[in-house]
Amino acid sequence: MEKELKEAYGFLFEKELLKEIVEVGTYRSVPAGEKIMDIGSYVNSMPLMLTGAIKILREDSEGNELLLYFLERGDTCAMTLSCCLGQTKSEVRAVAETDTHLIMIPIGKMEEWTAKYKSWRNFVFESYSTRLSEMLDTIDTIAFLNMDERLMRYLRDKAKITGDETIQNTHQQIAYDLHTSRVVVSRLLKKLELEGKIKLQRNQIQVIDL
């Protein structure tokens, strides 16, 4: 854990803070597809991403999901921070997009470290700013882009997150993330393939136009 922590956060945090994280943090290994946090649950710790990727989702009254943003190595979740500090229930769902390793930090340390370590304070504020920007970007995408543009953007983001131009998701899984129907996704994927932007295979999509 200590080696992974230094690789992901060594350039951000003081040595003293890194030492405290090792002492109080809980190491978690989460396989792809596993739920890390669910809507309506109380949050008693915040994650520090070491490896892998997590997708953060919202859900409407009918149970349909919408992808808000991804978390990668060196990230934390602003929504989790808000829930921790406010001791409120989570309004988002966190699911491992790939096999993921993270460190869970107890709530009590968050405020203590904010006062004690400048690097931690900057990290928390920067995390809020970055996640807010990503959520605004998601809103802009929904409001101003056509569905085929949203889909292509989603595919590029997935390829970047996983580090692989071949995406393993089914059409139905993509439809869940984009809050649309499988039929629409399948039709638009075929359109994108005809345009030479992707190549369709069985349960795989190769992104050509990165």
Tab-separated table of C-alpha atoms in Angstrom:
chain	number	residue	atom	x	y	z
A	1	MET	CA	0.000	0.000	0.000
A	2	GLU	CA	2.773	2.438	0.935
A	3	LYS	CA	4.498	2.090	-2.439
A	4	GLU	CA	1.244	2.653	-4.376
A	5	LEU	CA	0.399	5.620	-2.151
A	6	LYS	CA	3.729	7.329	-2.847
A	7	GLU	CA	3.392	6.722	-6.590
A	8	ALA	CA	-0.098	8.261	-6.690
A	9	TYR	CA	0.228	11.055	-4.096
A	10	GLY	CA	3.906	11.452	-3.229
A	11	PHE	CA	4.220	14.603	-5.340
A	12	LEU	CA	1.156	16.135	-3.626
A	13	PHE	CA	1.429	15.354	0.088
A	14	GLU	CA	4.089	15.966	2.741
A	15	LYS	CA	5.977	12.959	4.103
A	16	GLU	CA	4.259	13.380	7.469
A	17	LEU	CA	0.830	13.256	5.839
A	18	LEU	CA	1.734	10.198	3.772
A	19	LYS	CA	2.843	8.490	6.979
A	20	GLU	CA	-0.468	9.290	8.698
A	21	ILE	CA	-2.447	8.002	5.703
A	22	VAL	CA	-0.603	4.675	5.936
A	23	GLU	CA	-1.306	4.506	9.673
A	24	VAL	CA	-5.055	5.231	9.596
A	25	GLY	CA	-6.117	4.313	6.050
A	26	THR	CA	-7.828	1.062	5.102
A	27	TYR	CA	-6.641	-0.586	1.904
A	28	ARG	CA	-9.377	-1.917	-0.418
A	29	SER	CA	-9.164	-3.985	-3.571
A	30	VAL	CA	-12.351	-3.792	-5.655
A	31	PRO	CA	-12.979	-5.919	-8.778
A	32	ALA	CA	-14.482	-4.348	-11.905
A	33	GLY	CA	-18.270	-4.037	-11.700
A	34	GLU	CA	-18.476	-4.074	-7.901
A	35	LYS	CA	-20.435	-1.356	-6.120
A	36	ILE	CA	-18.308	0.712	-3.756
A	37	MET	CA	-20.949	3.131	-2.497
A	38	ASP	CA	-24.696	3.268	-3.085
A	39	ILE	CA	-27.366	5.933	-3.100
A	40	GLY	CA	-28.967	6.376	0.323
A	41	SER	CA	-26.052	4.951	2.300
A	42	TYR	CA	-24.162	6.895	4.948
A	43	VAL	CA	-20.533	7.630	4.156
A	44	ASN	CA	-18.013	7.216	6.978
A	45	SER	CA	-14.805	7.380	4.951
A	46	MET	CA	-13.460	8.974	1.773
A	47	PRO	CA	-11.495	7.207	-0.975
A	48	LEU	CA	-8.024	7.974	-2.266
A	49	MET	CA	-7.590	6.310	-5.651
A	50	LEU	CA	-4.399	4.298	-6.096
A	51	THR	CA	-5.059	2.405	-9.317
A	52	GLY	CA	-7.992	1.673	-11.608
A	53	ALA	CA	-11.108	3.719	-12.335
A	54	ILE	CA	-14.493	4.336	-10.695
A	55	LYS	CA	-17.616	5.745	-12.330
A	56	ILE	CA	-19.937	8.013	-10.350
A	57	LEU	CA	-23.631	7.709	-11.245
A	58	ARG	CA	-26.890	9.486	-10.441
A	59	GLU	CA	-30.269	7.771	-10.515
A	60	ASP	CA	-33.729	9.137	-11.370
A	61	SER	CA	-37.041	8.195	-9.737
A	62	GLU	CA	-37.487	5.303	-12.170
A	63	GLY	CA	-34.095	3.788	-11.434
A	64	ASN	CA	-32.380	4.957	-14.620
A	65	GLU	CA	-28.725	5.899	-14.219
A	66	LEU	CA	-26.676	8.766	-15.600
A	67	LEU	CA	-22.878	8.846	-15.632
A	68	LEU	CA	-21.538	12.002	-13.957
A	69	TYR	CA	-17.779	11.489	-14.107
A	70	PHE	CA	-14.916	9.028	-13.671
A	71	LEU	CA	-12.320	8.878	-10.896
A	72	GLU	CA	-8.750	7.806	-11.649
A	73	ARG	CA	-5.453	7.427	-9.793
A	74	GLY	CA	-4.752	10.456	-7.627
A	75	ASP	CA	-8.438	11.442	-7.399
A	76	THR	CA	-11.061	11.518	-4.697
A	77	CYS	CA	-14.823	12.087	-4.934
A	78	ALA	CA	-16.211	15.536	-4.079
A	79	MET	CA	-19.663	14.068	-3.474
A	80	THR	CA	-18.137	11.741	-0.885
A	81	LEU	CA	-16.368	14.674	0.756
A	82	SER	CA	-19.650	16.576	1.027
A	83	CYS	CA	-21.465	13.587	2.536
A	84	CYS	CA	-18.650	13.003	5.024
A	85	LEU	CA	-18.507	16.600	6.217
A	86	GLY	CA	-22.284	16.993	6.320
A	87	GLN	CA	-22.903	13.481	7.685
A	88	THR	CA	-25.636	13.024	5.088
A	89	LYS	CA	-26.659	10.092	2.918
A	90	SER	CA	-24.988	9.604	-0.433
A	91	GLU	CA	-26.821	10.930	-3.487
A	92	VAL	CA	-24.593	9.057	-5.951
A	93	ARG	CA	-23.547	5.489	-6.724
A	94	ALA	CA	-19.886	4.533	-7.154
A	95	VAL	CA	-19.028	1.456	-9.239
A	96	ALA	CA	-15.575	0.126	-10.131
A	97	GLU	CA	-15.099	0.547	-13.876
A	98	THR	CA	-11.897	-1.511	-13.787
A	99	ASP	CA	-10.141	-3.501	-11.063
A	100	THR	CA	-9.421	-0.804	-8.518
A	101	HIS	CA	-7.232	-0.281	-5.467
A	102	LEU	CA	-7.917	2.536	-3.020
A	103	ILE	CA	-7.357	3.727	0.518
A	104	MET	CA	-10.340	4.673	2.665
A	105	ILE	CA	-9.726	7.579	5.052
A	106	PRO	CA	-11.886	7.927	8.235
A	107	ILE	CA	-14.123	10.996	8.425
A	108	GLY	CA	-12.445	12.255	11.593
A	109	LYS	CA	-9.139	12.769	9.831
A	110	MET	CA	-10.547	14.960	7.076
A	111	GLU	CA	-11.100	18.098	9.178
A	112	GLU	CA	-7.991	17.459	11.258
A	113	TRP	CA	-5.761	17.255	8.175
A	114	THR	CA	-7.426	20.288	6.571
A	115	ALA	CA	-6.187	22.395	9.480
A	116	LYS	CA	-2.870	20.581	9.841
A	117	TYR	CA	-1.609	20.126	6.280
A	118	LYS	CA	-1.643	22.738	3.530
A	119	SER	CA	-1.232	20.044	0.861
A	120	TRP	CA	-4.350	18.231	2.073
A	121	ARG	CA	-6.361	21.463	2.154
A	122	ASN	CA	-5.293	22.276	-1.409
A	123	PHE	CA	-6.080	18.734	-2.525
A	124	VAL	CA	-9.620	18.886	-1.109
A	125	PHE	CA	-10.367	22.299	-2.658
A	126	GLU	CA	-8.889	21.234	-6.003
A	127	SER	CA	-10.977	18.053	-5.926
A	128	TYR	CA	-14.171	20.064	-5.397
A	129	SER	CA	-13.252	22.347	-8.287
A	130	THR	CA	-12.372	19.504	-10.659
A	131	ARG	CA	-15.483	17.422	-9.934
A	132	LEU	CA	-17.739	20.496	-10.247
A	133	SER	CA	-16.169	21.282	-13.612
A	134	GLU	CA	-16.737	17.693	-14.752
A	135	MET	CA	-20.384	17.753	-13.681
A	136	LEU	CA	-20.933	21.043	-15.514
A	137	ASP	CA	-19.296	19.453	-18.530
A	138	THR	CA	-21.740	16.547	-18.269
A	139	ILE	CA	-24.674	18.988	-18.132
A	140	ASP	CA	-23.335	20.830	-21.192
A	141	THR	CA	-22.952	17.530	-23.035
A	142	ILE	CA	-26.576	16.584	-22.347
A	143	ALA	CA	-27.899	20.052	-23.163
A	144	PHE	CA	-25.894	20.931	-26.250
A	145	LEU	CA	-24.607	17.777	-27.956
A	146	ASN	CA	-26.528	15.354	-30.146
A	147	MET	CA	-26.731	11.788	-28.891
A	148	ASP	CA	-24.187	10.544	-31.448
A	149	GLU	CA	-21.734	13.224	-30.243
A	150	ARG	CA	-22.397	12.251	-26.620
A	151	LEU	CA	-21.824	8.609	-27.479
A	152	MET	CA	-18.547	9.290	-29.275
A	153	ARG	CA	-17.340	11.429	-26.396
A	154	TYR	CA	-18.275	8.666	-23.956
A	155	LEU	CA	-16.332	6.083	-25.973
A	156	ARG	CA	-13.236	8.292	-26.109
A	157	ASP	CA	-13.433	8.888	-22.347
A	158	LYS	CA	-13.752	5.147	-21.704
A	159	ALA	CA	-10.752	4.377	-23.888
A	160	LYS	CA	-8.725	6.996	-22.019
A	161	ILE	CA	-9.817	5.754	-18.583
A	162	THR	CA	-9.046	2.093	-19.303
A	163	GLY	CA	-5.951	2.783	-21.396
A	164	ASP	CA	-7.344	0.501	-24.082
A	165	GLU	CA	-8.903	1.500	-27.406
A	166	THR	CA	-11.050	-1.657	-27.279
A	167	ILE	CA	-14.063	-1.194	-24.986
A	168	GLN	CA	-15.648	-4.315	-23.514
A	169	ASN	CA	-19.109	-2.919	-22.664
A	170	THR	CA	-22.347	-4.221	-24.140
A	171	HIS	CA	-24.753	-1.850	-25.892
A	172	GLN	CA	-27.093	-2.149	-22.894
A	173	GLN	CA	-24.374	-1.131	-20.435
A	174	ILE	CA	-23.573	1.942	-22.530
A	175	ALA	CA	-27.279	2.800	-22.674
A	176	TYR	CA	-27.460	2.718	-18.855
A	177	ASP	CA	-24.507	5.103	-18.532
A	178	LEU	CA	-25.919	7.548	-21.083
A	179	HIS	CA	-29.493	7.335	-19.771
A	180	THR	CA	-30.933	6.213	-23.104
A	181	SER	CA	-32.195	3.008	-24.758
A	182	ARG	CA	-30.174	0.089	-26.126
A	183	VAL	CA	-31.899	0.476	-29.500
A	184	VAL	CA	-30.686	4.077	-29.813
A	185	VAL	CA	-27.150	3.114	-28.792
A	186	SER	CA	-27.014	0.218	-31.271
A	187	ARG	CA	-28.274	2.416	-34.122
A	188	LEU	CA	-25.780	5.187	-33.391
A	189	LEU	CA	-22.881	2.766	-32.984
A	190	LYS	CA	-23.625	1.418	-36.450
A	191	LYS	CA	-23.681	4.992	-37.763
A	192	LEU	CA	-20.322	5.742	-36.130
A	193	GLU	CA	-18.878	2.554	-37.640
A	194	LEU	CA	-20.016	3.598	-41.120
A	195	GLU	CA	-18.299	6.943	-40.528
A	196	GLY	CA	-15.060	5.087	-39.730
A	197	LYS	CA	-14.864	6.309	-36.139
A	198	ILE	CA	-15.247	2.897	-34.481
A	199	LYS	CA	-15.193	-0.810	-35.343
A	200	LEU	CA	-17.863	-3.085	-33.874
A	201	GLN	CA	-17.142	-6.601	-32.652
A	202	ARG	CA	-19.087	-8.997	-30.424
A	203	ASN	CA	-19.463	-7.189	-27.064
A	204	GLN	CA	-16.479	-5.046	-28.027
A	205	ILE	CA	-16.031	-1.633	-29.610
A	206	GLN	CA	-12.702	-0.512	-31.027
A	207	VAL	CA	-12.344	3.267	-30.945
A	208	ILE	CA	-10.490	4.387	-34.077
A	209	ASP	CA	-11.082	8.137	-33.918
A	210	LEU	CA	-9.365	9.004	-30.639
